[in-house]
PDB file of C-alpha atoms in Angstrom:
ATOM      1  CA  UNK A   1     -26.308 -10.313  18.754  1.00  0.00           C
ATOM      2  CA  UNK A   2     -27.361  -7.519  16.287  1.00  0.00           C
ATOM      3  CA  UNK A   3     -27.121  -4.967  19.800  1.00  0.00           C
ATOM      4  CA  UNK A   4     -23.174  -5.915  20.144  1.00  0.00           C
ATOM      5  CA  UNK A   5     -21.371  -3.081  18.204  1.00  0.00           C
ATOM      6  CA  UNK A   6     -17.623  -2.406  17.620  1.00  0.00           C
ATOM      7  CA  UNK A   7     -16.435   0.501  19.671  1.00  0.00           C
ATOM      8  CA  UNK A   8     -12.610   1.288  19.218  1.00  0.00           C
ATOM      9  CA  UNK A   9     -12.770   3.453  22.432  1.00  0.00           C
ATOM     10  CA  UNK A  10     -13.771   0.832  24.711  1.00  0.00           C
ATOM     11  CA  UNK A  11     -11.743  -1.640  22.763  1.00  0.00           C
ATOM     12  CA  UNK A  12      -9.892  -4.333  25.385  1.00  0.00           C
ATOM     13  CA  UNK A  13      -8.939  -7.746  25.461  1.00  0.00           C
ATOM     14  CA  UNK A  14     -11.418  -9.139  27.787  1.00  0.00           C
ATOM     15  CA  UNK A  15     -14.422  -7.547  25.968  1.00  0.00           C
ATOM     16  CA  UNK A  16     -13.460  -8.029  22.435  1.00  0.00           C
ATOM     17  CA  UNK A  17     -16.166  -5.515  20.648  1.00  0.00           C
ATOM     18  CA  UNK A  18     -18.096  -4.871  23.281  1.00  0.00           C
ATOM     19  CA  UNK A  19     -19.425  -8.257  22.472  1.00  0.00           C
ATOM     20  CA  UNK A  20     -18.847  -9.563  26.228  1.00  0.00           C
ATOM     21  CA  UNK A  21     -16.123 -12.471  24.768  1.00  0.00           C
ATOM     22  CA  UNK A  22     -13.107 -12.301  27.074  1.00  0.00           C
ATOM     23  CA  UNK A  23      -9.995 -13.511  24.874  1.00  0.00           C
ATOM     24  CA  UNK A  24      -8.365 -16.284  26.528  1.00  0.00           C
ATOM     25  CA  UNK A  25      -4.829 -16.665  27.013  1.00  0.00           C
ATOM     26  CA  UNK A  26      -2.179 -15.209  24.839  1.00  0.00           C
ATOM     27  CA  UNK A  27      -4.778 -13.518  22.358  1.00  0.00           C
ATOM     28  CA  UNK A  28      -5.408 -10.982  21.818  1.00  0.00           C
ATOM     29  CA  UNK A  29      -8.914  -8.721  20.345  1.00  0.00           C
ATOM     30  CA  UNK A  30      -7.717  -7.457  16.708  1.00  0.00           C
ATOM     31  CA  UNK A  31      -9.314  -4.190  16.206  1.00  0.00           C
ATOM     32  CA  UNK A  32     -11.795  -4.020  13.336  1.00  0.00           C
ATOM     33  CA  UNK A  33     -12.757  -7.347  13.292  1.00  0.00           C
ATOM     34  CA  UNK A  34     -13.821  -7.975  16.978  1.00  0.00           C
ATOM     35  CA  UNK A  35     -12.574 -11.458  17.040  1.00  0.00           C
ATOM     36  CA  UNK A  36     -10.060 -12.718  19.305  1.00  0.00           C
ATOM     37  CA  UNK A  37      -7.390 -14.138  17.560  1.00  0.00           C
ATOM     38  CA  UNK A  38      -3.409 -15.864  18.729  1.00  0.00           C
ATOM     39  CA  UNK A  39      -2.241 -15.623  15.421  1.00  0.00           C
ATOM     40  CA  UNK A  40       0.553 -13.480  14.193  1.00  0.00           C
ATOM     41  CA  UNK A  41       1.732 -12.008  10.636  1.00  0.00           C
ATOM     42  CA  UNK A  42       3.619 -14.686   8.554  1.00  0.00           C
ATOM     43  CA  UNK A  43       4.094 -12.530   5.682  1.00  0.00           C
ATOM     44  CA  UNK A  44       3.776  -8.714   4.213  1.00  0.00           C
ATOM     45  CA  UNK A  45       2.850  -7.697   0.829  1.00  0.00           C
ATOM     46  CA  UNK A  46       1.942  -3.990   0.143  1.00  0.00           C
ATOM     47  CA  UNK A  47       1.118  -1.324  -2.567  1.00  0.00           C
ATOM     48  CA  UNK A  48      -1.659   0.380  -1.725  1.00  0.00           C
ATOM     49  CA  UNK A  49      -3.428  -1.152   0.045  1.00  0.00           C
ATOM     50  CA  UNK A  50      -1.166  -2.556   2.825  1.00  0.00           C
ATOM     51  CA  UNK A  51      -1.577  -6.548   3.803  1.00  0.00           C
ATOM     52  CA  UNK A  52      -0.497  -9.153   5.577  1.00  0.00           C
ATOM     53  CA  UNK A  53      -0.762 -13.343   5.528  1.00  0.00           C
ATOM     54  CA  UNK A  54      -1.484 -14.481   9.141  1.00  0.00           C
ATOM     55  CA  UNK A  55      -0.661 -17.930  10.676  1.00  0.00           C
ATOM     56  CA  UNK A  56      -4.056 -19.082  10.069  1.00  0.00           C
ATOM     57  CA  UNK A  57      -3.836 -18.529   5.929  1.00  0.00           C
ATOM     58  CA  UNK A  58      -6.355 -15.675   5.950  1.00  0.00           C
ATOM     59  CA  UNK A  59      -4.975 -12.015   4.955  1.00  0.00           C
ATOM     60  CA  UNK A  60      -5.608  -8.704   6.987  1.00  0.00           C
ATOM     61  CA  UNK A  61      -4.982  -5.694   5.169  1.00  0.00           C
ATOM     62  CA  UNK A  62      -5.644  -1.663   6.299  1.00  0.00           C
ATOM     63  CA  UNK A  63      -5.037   1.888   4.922  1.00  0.00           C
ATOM     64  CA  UNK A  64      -6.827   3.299   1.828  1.00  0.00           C
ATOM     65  CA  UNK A  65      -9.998   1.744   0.492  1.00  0.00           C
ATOM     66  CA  UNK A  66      -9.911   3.423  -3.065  1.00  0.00           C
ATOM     67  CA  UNK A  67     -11.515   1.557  -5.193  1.00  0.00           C
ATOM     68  CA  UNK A  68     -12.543  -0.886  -2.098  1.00  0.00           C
ATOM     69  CA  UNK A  69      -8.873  -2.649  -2.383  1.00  0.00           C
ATOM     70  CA  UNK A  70      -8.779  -4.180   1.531  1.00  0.00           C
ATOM     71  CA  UNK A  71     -11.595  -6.898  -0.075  1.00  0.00           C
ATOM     72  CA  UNK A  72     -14.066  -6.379   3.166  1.00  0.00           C
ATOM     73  CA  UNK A  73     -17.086  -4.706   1.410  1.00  0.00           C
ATOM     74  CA  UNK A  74     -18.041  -1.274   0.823  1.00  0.00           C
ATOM     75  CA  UNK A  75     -16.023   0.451   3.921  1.00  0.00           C
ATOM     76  CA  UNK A  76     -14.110   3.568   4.107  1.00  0.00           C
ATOM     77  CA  UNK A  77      -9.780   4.416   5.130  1.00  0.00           C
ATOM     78  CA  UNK A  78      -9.331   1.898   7.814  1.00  0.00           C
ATOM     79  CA  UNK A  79      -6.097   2.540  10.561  1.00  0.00           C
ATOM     80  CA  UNK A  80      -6.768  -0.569  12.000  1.00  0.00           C
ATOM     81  CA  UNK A  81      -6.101  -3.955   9.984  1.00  0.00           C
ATOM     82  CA  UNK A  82      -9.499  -5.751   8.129  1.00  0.00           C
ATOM     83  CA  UNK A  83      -9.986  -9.452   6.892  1.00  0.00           C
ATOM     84  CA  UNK A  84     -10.628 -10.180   3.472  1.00  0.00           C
ATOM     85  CA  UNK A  85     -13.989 -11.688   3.093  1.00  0.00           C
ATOM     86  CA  UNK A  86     -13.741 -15.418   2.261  1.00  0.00           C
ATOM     87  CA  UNK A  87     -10.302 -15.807   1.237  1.00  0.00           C
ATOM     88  CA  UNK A  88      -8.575 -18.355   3.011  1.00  0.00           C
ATOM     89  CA  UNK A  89      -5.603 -21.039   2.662  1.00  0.00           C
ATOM     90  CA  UNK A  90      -3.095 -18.258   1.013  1.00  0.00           C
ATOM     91  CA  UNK A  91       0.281 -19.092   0.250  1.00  0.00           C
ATOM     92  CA  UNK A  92       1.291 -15.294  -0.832  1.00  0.00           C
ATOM     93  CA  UNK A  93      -0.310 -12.313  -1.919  1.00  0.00           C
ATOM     94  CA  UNK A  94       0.581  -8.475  -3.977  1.00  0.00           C
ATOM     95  CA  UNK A  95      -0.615  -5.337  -4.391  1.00  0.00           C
ATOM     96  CA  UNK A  96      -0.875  -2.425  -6.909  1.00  0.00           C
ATOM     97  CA  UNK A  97      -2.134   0.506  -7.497  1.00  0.00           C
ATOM     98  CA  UNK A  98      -5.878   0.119  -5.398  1.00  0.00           C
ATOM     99  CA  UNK A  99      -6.333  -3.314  -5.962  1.00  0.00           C
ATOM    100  CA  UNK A 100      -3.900  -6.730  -4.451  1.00  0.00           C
ATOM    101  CA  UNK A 101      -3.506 -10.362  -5.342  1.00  0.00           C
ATOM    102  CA  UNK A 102      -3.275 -13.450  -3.803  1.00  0.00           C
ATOM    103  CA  UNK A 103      -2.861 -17.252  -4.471  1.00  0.00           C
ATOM    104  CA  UNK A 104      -3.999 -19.868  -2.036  1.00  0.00           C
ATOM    105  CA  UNK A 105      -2.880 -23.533  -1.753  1.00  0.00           C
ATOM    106  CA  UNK A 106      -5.452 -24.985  -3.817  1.00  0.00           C
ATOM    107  CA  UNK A 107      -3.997 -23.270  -6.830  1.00  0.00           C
ATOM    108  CA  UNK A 108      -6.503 -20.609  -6.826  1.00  0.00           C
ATOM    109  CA  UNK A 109      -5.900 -16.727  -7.531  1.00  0.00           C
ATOM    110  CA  UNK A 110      -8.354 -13.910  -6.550  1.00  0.00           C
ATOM    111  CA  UNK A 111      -8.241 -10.419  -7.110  1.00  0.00           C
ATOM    112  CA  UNK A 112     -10.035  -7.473  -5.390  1.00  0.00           C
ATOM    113  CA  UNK A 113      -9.780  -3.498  -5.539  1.00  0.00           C
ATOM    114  CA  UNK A 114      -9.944  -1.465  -8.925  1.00  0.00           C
ATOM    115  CA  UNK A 115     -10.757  -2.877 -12.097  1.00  0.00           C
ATOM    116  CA  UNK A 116     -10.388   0.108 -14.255  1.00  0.00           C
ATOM    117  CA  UNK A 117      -7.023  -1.884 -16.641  1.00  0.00           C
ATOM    118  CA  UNK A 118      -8.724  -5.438 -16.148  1.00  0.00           C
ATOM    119  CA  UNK A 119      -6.676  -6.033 -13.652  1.00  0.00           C
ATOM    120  CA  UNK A 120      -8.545  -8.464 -11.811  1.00  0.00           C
ATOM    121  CA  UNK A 121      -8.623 -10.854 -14.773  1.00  0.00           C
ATOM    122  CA  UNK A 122     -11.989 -10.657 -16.247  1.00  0.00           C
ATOM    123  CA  UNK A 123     -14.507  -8.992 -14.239  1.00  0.00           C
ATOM    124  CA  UNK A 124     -16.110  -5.896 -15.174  1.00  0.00           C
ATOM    125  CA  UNK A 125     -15.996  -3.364 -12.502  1.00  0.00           C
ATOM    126  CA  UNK A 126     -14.200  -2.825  -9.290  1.00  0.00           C
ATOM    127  CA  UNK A 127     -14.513  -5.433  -6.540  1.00  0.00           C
ATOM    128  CA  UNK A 128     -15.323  -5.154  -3.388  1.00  0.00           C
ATOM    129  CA  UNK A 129     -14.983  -9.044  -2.484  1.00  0.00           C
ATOM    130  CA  UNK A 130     -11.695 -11.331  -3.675  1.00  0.00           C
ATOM    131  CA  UNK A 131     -12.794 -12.435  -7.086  1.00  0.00           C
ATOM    132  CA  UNK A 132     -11.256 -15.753  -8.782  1.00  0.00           C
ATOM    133  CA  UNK A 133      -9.505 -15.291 -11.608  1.00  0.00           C
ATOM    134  CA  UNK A 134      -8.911 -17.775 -14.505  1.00  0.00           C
ATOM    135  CA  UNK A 135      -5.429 -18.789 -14.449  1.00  0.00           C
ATOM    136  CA  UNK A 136      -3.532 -21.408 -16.556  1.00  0.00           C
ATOM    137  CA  UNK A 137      -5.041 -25.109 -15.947  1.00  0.00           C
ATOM    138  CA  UNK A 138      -7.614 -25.791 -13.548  1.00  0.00           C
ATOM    139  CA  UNK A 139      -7.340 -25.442  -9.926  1.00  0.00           C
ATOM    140  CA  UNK A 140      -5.416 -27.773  -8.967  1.00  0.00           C
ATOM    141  CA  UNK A 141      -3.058 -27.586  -5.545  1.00  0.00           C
ATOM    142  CA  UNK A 142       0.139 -26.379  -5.647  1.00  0.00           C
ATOM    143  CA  UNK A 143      -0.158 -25.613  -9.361  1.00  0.00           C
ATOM    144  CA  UNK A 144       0.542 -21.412  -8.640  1.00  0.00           C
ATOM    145  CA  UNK A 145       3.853 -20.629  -7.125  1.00  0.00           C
ATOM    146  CA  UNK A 146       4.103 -17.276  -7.726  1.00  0.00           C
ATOM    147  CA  UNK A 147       2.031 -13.716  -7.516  1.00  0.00           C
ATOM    148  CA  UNK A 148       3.574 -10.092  -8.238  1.00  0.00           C
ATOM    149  CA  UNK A 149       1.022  -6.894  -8.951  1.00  0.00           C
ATOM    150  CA  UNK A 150       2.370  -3.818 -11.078  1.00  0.00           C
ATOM    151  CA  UNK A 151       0.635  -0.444 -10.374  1.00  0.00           C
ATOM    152  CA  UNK A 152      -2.177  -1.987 -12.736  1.00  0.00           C
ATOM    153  CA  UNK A 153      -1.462  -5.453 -14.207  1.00  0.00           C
ATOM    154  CA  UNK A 154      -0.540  -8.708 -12.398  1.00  0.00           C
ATOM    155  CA  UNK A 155       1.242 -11.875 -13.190  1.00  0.00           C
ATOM    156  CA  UNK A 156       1.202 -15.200 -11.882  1.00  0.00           C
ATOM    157  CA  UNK A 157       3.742 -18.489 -12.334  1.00  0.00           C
ATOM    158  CA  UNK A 158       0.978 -21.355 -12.853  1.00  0.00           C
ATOM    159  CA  UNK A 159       2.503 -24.849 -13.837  1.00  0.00           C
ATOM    160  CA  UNK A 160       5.609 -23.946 -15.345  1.00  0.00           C
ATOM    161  CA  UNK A 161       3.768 -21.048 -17.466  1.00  0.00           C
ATOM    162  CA  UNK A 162       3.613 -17.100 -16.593  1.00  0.00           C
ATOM    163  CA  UNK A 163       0.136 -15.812 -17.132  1.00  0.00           C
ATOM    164  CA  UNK A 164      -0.556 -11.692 -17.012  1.00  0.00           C
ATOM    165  CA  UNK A 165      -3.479 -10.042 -16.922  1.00  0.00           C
ATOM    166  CA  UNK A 166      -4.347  -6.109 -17.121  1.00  0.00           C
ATOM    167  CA  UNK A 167      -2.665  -2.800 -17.883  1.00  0.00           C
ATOM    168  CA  UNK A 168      -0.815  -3.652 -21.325  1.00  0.00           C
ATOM    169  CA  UNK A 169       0.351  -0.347 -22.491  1.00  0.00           C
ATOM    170  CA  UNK A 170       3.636  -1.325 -23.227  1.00  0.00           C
ATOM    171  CA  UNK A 171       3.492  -5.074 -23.521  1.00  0.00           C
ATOM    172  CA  UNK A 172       4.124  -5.931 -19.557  1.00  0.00           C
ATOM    173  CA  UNK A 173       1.051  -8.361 -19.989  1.00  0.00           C
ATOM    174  CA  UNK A 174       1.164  -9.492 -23.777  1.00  0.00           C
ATOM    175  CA  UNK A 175       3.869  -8.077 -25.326  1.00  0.00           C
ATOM    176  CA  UNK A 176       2.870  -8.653 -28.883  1.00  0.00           C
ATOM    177  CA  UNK A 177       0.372  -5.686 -28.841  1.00  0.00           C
ATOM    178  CA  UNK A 178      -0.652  -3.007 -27.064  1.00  0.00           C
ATOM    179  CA  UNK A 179      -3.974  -3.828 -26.059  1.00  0.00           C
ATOM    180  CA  UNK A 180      -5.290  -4.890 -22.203  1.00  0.00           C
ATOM    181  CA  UNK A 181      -6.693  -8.552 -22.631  1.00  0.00           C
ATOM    182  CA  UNK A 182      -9.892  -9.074 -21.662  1.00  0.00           C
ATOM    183  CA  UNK A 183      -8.980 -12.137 -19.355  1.00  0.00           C
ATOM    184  CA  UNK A 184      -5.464 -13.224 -18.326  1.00  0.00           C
ATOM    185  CA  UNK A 185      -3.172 -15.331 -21.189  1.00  0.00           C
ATOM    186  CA  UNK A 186      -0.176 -16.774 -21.008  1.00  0.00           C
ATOM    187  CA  UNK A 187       3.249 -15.211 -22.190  1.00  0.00           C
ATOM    188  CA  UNK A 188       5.102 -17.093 -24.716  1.00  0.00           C
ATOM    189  CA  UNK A 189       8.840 -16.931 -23.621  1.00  0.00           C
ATOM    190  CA  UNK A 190      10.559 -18.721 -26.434  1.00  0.00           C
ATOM    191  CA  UNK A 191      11.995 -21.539 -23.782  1.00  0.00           C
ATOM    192  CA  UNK A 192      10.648 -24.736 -22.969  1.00  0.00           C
ATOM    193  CA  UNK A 193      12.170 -24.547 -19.323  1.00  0.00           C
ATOM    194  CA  UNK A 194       9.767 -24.056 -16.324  1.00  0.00           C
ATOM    195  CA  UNK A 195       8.804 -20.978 -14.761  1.00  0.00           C
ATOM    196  CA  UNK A 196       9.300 -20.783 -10.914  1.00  0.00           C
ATOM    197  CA  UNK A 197       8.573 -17.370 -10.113  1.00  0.00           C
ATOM    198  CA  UNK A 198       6.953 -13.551 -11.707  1.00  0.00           C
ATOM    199  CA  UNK A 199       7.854 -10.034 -10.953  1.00  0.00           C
ATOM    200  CA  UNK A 200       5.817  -6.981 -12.447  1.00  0.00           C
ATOM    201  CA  UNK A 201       7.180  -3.544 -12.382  1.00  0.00           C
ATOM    202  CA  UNK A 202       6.031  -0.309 -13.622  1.00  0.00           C
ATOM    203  CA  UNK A 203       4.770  -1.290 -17.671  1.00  0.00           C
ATOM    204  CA  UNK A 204       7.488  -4.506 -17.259  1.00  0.00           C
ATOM    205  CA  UNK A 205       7.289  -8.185 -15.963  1.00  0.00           C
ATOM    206  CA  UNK A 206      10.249 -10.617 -15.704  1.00  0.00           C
ATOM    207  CA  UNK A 207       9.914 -14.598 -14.815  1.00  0.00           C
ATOM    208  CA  UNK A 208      12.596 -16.491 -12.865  1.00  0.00           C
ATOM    209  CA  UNK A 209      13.194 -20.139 -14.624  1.00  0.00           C
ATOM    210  CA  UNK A 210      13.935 -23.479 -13.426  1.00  0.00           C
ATOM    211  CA  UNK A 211      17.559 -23.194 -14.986  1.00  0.00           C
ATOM    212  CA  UNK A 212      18.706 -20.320 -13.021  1.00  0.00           C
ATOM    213  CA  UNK A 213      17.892 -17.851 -16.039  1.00  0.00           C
ATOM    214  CA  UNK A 214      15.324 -15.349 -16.099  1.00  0.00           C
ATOM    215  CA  UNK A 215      13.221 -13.503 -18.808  1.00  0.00           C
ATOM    216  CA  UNK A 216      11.932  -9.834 -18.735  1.00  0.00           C
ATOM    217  CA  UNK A 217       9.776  -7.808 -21.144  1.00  0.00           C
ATOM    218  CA  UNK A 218       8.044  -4.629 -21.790  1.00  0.00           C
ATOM    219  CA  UNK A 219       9.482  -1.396 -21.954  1.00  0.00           C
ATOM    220  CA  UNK A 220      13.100  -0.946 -21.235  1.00  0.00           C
ATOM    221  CA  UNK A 221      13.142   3.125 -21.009  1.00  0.00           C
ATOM    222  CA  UNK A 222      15.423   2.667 -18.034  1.00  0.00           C
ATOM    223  CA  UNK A 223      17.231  -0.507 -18.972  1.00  0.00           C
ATOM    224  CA  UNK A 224      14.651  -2.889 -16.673  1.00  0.00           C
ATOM    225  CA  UNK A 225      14.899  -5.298 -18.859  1.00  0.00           C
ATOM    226  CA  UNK A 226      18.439  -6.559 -18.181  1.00  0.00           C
ATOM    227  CA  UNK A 227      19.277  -7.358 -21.272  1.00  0.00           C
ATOM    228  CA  UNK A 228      21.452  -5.145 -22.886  1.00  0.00           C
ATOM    229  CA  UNK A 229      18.618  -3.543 -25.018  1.00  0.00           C
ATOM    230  CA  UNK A 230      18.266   0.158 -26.669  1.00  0.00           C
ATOM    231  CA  UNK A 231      16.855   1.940 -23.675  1.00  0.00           C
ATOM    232  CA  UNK A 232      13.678   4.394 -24.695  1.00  0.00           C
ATOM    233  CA  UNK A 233       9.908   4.779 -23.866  1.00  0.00           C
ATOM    234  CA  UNK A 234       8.671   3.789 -27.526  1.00  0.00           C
ATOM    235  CA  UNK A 235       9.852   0.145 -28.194  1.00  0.00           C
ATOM    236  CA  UNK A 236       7.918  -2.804 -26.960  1.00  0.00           C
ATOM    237  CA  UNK A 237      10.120  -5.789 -26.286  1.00  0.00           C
ATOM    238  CA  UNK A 238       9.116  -9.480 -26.394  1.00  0.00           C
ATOM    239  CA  UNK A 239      10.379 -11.504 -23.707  1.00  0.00           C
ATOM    240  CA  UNK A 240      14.461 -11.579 -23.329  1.00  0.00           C
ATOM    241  CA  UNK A 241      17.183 -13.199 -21.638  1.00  0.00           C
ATOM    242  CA  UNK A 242      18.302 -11.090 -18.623  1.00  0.00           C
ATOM    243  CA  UNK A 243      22.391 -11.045 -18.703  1.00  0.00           C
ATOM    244  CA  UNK A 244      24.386 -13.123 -16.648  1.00  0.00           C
ATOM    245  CA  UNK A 245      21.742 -14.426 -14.063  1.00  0.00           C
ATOM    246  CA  UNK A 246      22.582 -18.457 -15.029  1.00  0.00           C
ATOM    247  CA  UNK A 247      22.340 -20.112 -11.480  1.00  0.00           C
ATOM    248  CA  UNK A 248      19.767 -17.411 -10.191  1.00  0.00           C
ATOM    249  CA  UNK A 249      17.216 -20.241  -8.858  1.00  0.00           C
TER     250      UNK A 249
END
């Protein structure tokens, strides 16, 4: 009831919380949620904060809560691991700079954490709770196949197309301007051929085709790009063919 309150002192297995619920065999009471629970980690994504995909689909994530990036509600630093509120059937999941990603198998994507680049697609302010963002056609399952967060803008791989969304300072979202959109778009590649997967870097992404090719743009100050570009912080480059990476899918 109301009266049965988490203690992590008297934490044990067969009084999970203090809530007089023995776990049964094999599972075990995670800490900060006081539910018993037999699942295990099926996959780790991290930035800050820290997360992980469990058995059952839902995602657990711990350490800093600037910006309220674990996705369980106004809370403070957490050592032990958290469940995001409501988030459930997810396939894979990234995080950034205070905020994380995820994409579940209905062909949904929700964002949580800071929201100070618009990187959590459209909404306004910082989230405390997963929010859904507008992705691409509509829900529909299996449609995303891909996540990846930079320190402040995301991209996804949503039917064959690569949509970004946030920090555009040097074109890693939309790289015909400089501009953050105000809700995620898609990124014309100049190819016809399917994307299977995204990766976002620092102010870069980079999609992985169907024909073993891949496709990077934003700045190439460090040669990120691949592509056999001038190298320097100033130029803003439009989506191009990383070198000899036919056969890469």
């Amino acid at each position: 009831g109301a009266s049965c309150i988490y203690s992590q002192q008297t934490f044990d297995a067969a009084n999970c919380g203090m809530c007089g619920r023995a776990c049964g065999s094999g599972q075990e009471c995670l800490m900060g949620n006081s539910v018993c629970t037999s699942e295990t980690p099926v996959k780790l994504f991290g930035g800050s904060p820290a997360c992980a995909i469990m058995a059952d689909t839902r995602v657990t994530c711990w350490g800093s809560e600037s910006s309220n990036s674990r996705g369980d509600g106004p809370s403070s630093d957490s050592v032990n691991p958290t469940f995001v509120q409501g988030l459930t059937g997810v396939v894979d999941g990234c995080a950034g700079s205070s905020f994380a990603c995820a994409y579940t198998d209905r062909g949904e994507v929700w964002c949580w954490g800071s929201n100070g680049s618009t990187q959590l697609g459209s909404n306004p302010s910082d989230a405390t709770l997963p929010v859904k963002v507008s992705v691409g056609v509509a829900s529909e399952p299996g449609s995303v196949t891909s996540v990846s967060c930079g320190s402040s803008h995301a991209c996804a791989a949503v039917a064959g197309e690569v949509w970004c969304w946030g920090s555009n300072g040097s074109g890693q979202s939309q790289p015909t301007n400089t501009t953050n959109p105000s809700a995620p778009q898609a990124v014309v590649l100049g190819t016809s051929t399917s994307v299977v997967q995204v990766a976002a870097g620092t102010d870069f992404s980079c999609a992985l085709l169907t024909d073993g090719t891949a496709r990077c743009w934003g700045t190439n100050q460090y040669g990120q790009l691949g592509a056999g570009l001038p190298t320097g912080a100033s130029t803003i480059y439009p989506p191009a063919q990383v070198s000899g990476l036919a056969g890469a899918a």
